[in-house]
Coordinates of C-alpha atoms and ligand atoms in Angstrom, one line a residue:
M213 CA -7.3 9.7 -5.0
R214 CA -9.0 6.2 -2.9
L215 CA -7.6 4.4 -0.9
D216 CA -8.7 1.6 0.9
I217 CA -7.0 -0.6 3.5
I218 CA -7.2 -4.3 3.9
T219 CA -6.2 -6.3 7.2
L220 CA -7.5 -7.6 10.4
F221 CA -7.1 -4.8 12.7
P222 CA -9.0 -2.5 11.3
R223 CA -9.1 0.0 14.4
M224 CA -5.0 0.6 14.8
V225 CA -4.4 2.0 10.9
S226 CA -7.8 4.0 11.3
S227 CA -7.1 6.5 13.6
F228 CA -4.0 7.3 12.5
F229 CA -5.8 9.0 10.0
E230 CA -8.2 10.5 12.1
E231 CA -5.8 13.4 13.3
S232 CA -4.3 17.1 11.9
I233 CA -3.3 16.7 8.2
L234 CA -4.7 13.3 7.1
K235 CA -8.2 14.3 8.5
R236 CA -8.1 17.9 6.4
A237 CA -7.1 15.1 3.1
Q238 CA -10.0 13.7 4.2
N239 CA -12.2 17.2 4.9
K240 CA -11.8 18.6 1.9
Q241 CA -11.8 15.9 0.1
L242 CA -8.6 15.0 -1.7
V243 CA -8.2 11.7 0.0
E244 CA -11.2 8.8 0.8
V245 CA -10.0 6.4 2.6
H246 CA -11.7 3.4 3.6
F247 CA -10.9 -0.2 5.6
H248 CA -11.9 -3.5 5.3
D249 CA -12.1 -6.9 8.4
L250 CA -10.6 -9.5 6.5
H251 CA -12.9 -10.9 10.0
D252 CA -15.2 -9.8 7.5
Y253 CA -14.5 -11.6 4.7
S254 CA -13.8 -14.9 6.8
Q255 CA -15.2 -19.0 5.6
N256 CA -16.3 -20.3 8.2
N257 CA -18.4 -20.1 11.9
Y258 CA -15.4 -18.9 13.7
G259 CA -14.2 -15.9 12.0
S260 CA -11.5 -16.6 11.3
V261 CA -9.0 -15.9 8.2
D262 CA -6.2 -18.7 9.0
D263 CA -4.8 -22.5 9.7
Y264 CA -2.0 -24.6 9.7
A265 CA 0.8 -24.2 7.4
Y266 CA 1.2 -27.2 4.5
G267 CA 4.5 -28.6 5.4
G268 CA 4.3 -28.4 9.0
G269 CA 5.4 -26.1 11.2
A270 CA 5.0 -23.4 14.2
G271 CA 2.5 -20.4 13.4
M272 CA -1.2 -20.0 11.3
V273 CA -1.0 -18.3 7.8
I274 CA -3.1 -16.7 6.5
G275 CA -5.7 -18.2 4.5
I276 CA -6.2 -17.0 0.0
E277 CA -10.2 -17.1 0.7
P278 CA -10.8 -13.9 2.6
V279 CA -8.2 -11.9 0.9
A280 CA -9.8 -13.1 -2.4
L281 CA -13.1 -12.1 -2.3
C282 CA -12.1 -8.8 -0.5
I283 CA -9.9 -8.0 -3.2
E284 CA -12.0 -9.1 -6.4
G285 CA -15.3 -7.1 -4.4
L286 CA -13.1 -3.7 -4.2
Q287 CA -12.1 -4.0 -7.3
K288 CA -15.7 -5.7 -9.0
E289 CA -16.4 -1.6 -8.4
R290 CA -13.0 -0.2 -9.8
K291 CA -10.3 -0.5 -11.0
Y292 CA -6.9 -0.1 -8.9
D293 CA -4.0 1.1 -9.9
E294 CA -1.2 -1.0 -7.4
I295 CA -1.8 -3.6 -5.0
I296 CA 0.1 -3.1 -2.2
Y297 CA 1.1 -5.6 0.0
T298 CA 3.5 -4.4 2.8
A299 CA 5.9 -7.1 4.0
P300 CA 10.2 -7.0 5.1
D301 CA 11.1 -8.8 2.1
G302 CA 9.8 -6.1 -0.2
E303 CA 10.8 -3.1 -2.3
L304 CA 12.1 -1.1 0.0
L305 CA 10.0 2.6 0.3
G306 CA 11.5 5.8 -0.7
Q307 CA 10.5 9.4 -2.7
G308 CA 10.5 8.5 -5.4
R309 CA 8.3 5.7 -4.8
A310 CA 6.0 8.3 -2.2
N311 CA 5.8 10.2 -5.5
R312 CA 4.3 8.4 -8.0
L313 CA 2.4 6.8 -5.9
S314 CA 0.9 10.3 -5.1
M315 CA -0.6 10.5 -8.4
L316 CA -2.0 7.6 -8.8
D317 CA -6.4 7.6 -8.3
N318 CA -7.7 3.8 -6.9
I319 CA -5.0 2.4 -3.4
M320 CA -5.0 -0.8 -2.1
I321 CA -3.3 -2.2 0.5
L322 CA -3.1 -5.5 2.1
C323 CA -1.4 -5.4 5.2
G324 CA 0.8 -8.3 6.0
H325 CA 1.2 -10.5 9.7
Y326 CA 3.7 -11.5 11.4
K327 CA 1.9 -15.5 10.9
G328 CA 2.8 -15.1 6.8
I329 CA -0.3 -15.0 4.2
D330 CA -0.3 -16.9 1.9
E331 CA 2.2 -16.6 -1.2
R332 CA 0.0 -17.1 -3.8
I333 CA -2.1 -13.8 -3.0
R334 CA 1.1 -12.0 -3.5
E335 CA 2.4 -13.5 -6.5
H336 CA -2.3 -13.3 -7.5
F337 CA -3.2 -10.9 -6.3
V338 CA 0.0 -8.3 -6.0
T339 CA 1.2 -5.8 -7.6
L340 CA 3.8 -4.2 -5.4
E341 CA 4.9 -5.0 -2.1
L342 CA 6.4 -2.5 -0.3
S343 CA 8.7 -2.7 3.2
I344 CA 9.7 0.7 5.6
G345 CA 12.2 0.2 6.8
D346 CA 15.0 -3.4 7.2
Y347 CA 13.2 -4.2 10.9
V348 CA 10.0 -6.7 11.5
L349 CA 7.5 -5.3 12.3
T350 CA 4.2 -7.0 14.4
G351 CA 2.1 -6.4 11.0
G352 CA 1.2 -4.1 8.5
E353 CA -0.7 -1.5 10.1
L354 CA 2.2 0.7 10.7
A355 CA 3.7 0.4 7.4
A356 CA 0.4 0.4 6.2
A357 CA -0.2 4.4 8.1
V358 CA 3.6 5.4 6.9
I359 CA 2.9 4.4 3.3
S360 CA -0.8 6.1 3.2
D361 CA 1.4 9.1 5.5
S362 CA 3.6 10.1 3.0
V363 CA 1.6 8.9 0.2
I364 CA -1.3 12.0 1.4
R365 CA 0.9 14.6 1.7
L366 CA 2.3 14.9 -1.7
I367 CA -1.6 15.6 -3.3
P368 CA -1.6 19.4 -4.5
G369 CA -4.6 20.8 -1.6
V370 CA -3.1 18.7 0.8
L371 CA -0.2 20.7 2.4
S372 CA -1.4 24.5 2.0
D373 CA 2.4 25.9 0.9
E374 CA 2.4 22.9 -1.6
T375 CA 5.8 24.8 -2.0
S376 CA 6.5 23.1 1.7
A377 CA 7.0 19.5 -0.1
L378 CA 8.7 20.5 -2.8
S379 CA 11.6 21.8 -0.5
D380 CA 10.9 18.1 2.0
S381 CA 14.2 15.7 2.6
F382 CA 15.0 13.9 0.1
Q383 CA 13.5 15.6 -3.2
N384 CA 16.2 16.3 -4.9
N385 CA 17.7 13.2 -3.0
L386 CA 19.0 16.3 -0.1
I387 CA 18.8 16.2 3.2
S388 CA 16.7 19.6 4.3
P389 CA 18.3 22.8 5.7
P390 CA 18.6 24.2 9.3
V391 CA 15.3 25.7 10.2
Y392 CA 15.0 28.2 13.3
T393 CA 12.8 30.5 14.7
R394 CA 12.3 33.2 17.7
P395 CA 13.9 34.2 19.7
V396 CA 17.3 34.7 18.0
D397 CA 19.4 34.4 21.3
F398 CA 18.1 31.4 23.7
R399 CA 20.7 30.5 26.9
G400 CA 23.3 32.1 24.0
W401 CA 22.1 29.6 21.1
K402 CA 21.8 32.7 19.1
V403 CA 20.2 31.6 15.1
P404 CA 23.3 31.4 12.2
D405 CA 23.7 36.0 11.6
I406 CA 23.0 34.9 7.7
L407 CA 19.4 33.9 8.1
L408 CA 18.2 37.7 10.2
S409 CA 20.2 39.6 6.9
G410 CA 17.0 39.9 4.6
N411 CA 19.5 38.6 1.7
H412 CA 17.6 36.0 0.2
A413 CA 20.4 35.3 -2.4
K414 CA 22.4 34.4 0.1
I415 CA 20.2 32.6 2.3
D416 CA 19.0 30.5 -0.5
Q417 CA 23.0 29.7 -0.8
W418 CA 23.9 29.5 2.1
R419 CA 20.9 26.5 2.6
Y420 CA 22.0 24.7 0.3
D421 CA 25.6 24.2 1.3
Q422 CA 24.2 23.0 4.1
S423 CA 22.2 20.6 3.0
I424 CA 24.8 19.5 0.9
E425 CA 27.0 19.3 3.8
R426 CA 25.0 17.2 6.0
T427 CA 24.2 14.9 3.1
K428 CA 27.1 14.6 2.8
Q429 CA 27.8 14.5 6.0
R430 CA 24.5 11.7 7.2
R431 CA 23.4 10.5 4.1
P432 CA 26.4 10.2 1.7
N433 CA 24.5 7.6 -0.5
L434 CA 22.1 9.7 -1.7
L435 CA 24.7 12.0 -3.7
D436 CA 25.4 9.0 -5.3
K437 CA 20.7 8.4 -6.2
E438 CA 19.9 9.8 -10.1
Ligands
ADE33 N1 5.5 -6.0 8.1 C1 6.8 -6.2 8.8 N2 7.7 -6.4 8.9 C2 7.6 -4.8 8.2 C3 7.9 -3.8 7.9 N3 9.8 -3.2 7.6 N4 8.2 -3.3 6.2 C4 6.9 -2.8 5.1 N5 6.3 -3.3 6.9 C5 5.5 -4.7 7.8

């Protein structure tokens, strides 16, 4: 997969890809991530990319020209399966969407900005608008990192044990069961006996029951999903 992230603040998001599983995924050449600074596409001598809003009002708006130049430059090189815009009023990111995105080859993510972005960019270039939750961030950089993380970890080979992604919370619309490791007794807080029993059929059943119970308690809405 190739991921192109367009942002006013490349450093805000690029460091996130320099550690742990995302870094290993790049080293293994399972994903390529490229960052593009919108300032590099400025059409004036000051390097600015925003301008006053037509009709007045507070705040500047990111103009269409630098964004169009950047997107069209990338599109000349390859076809993009999805051009994502991060915005609080987009579709709420869920595991199903992450699964579908993980099967694509080329994804562009345009980070939104608190100042706003010319609406024509959304109308004419963007194919998918995603929100990571019902709260407002100062910009789309964190959202781009969250979206990328949820997608990259699902690419086959990224996680050392592929089944660990399949058994994640939300993959079956169920919350994951609790897990434990040594010591078996910490200050009298004990690991459930069933997990020490060696009876794998019973352990699987226990885990499933725990998943159902936790989902009912914590996220009952998931049980109604298809
Ligand atoms: N930009 C600002 N807030 C956001 C959110 N909740 N999700 C995605 N992008 C955003």
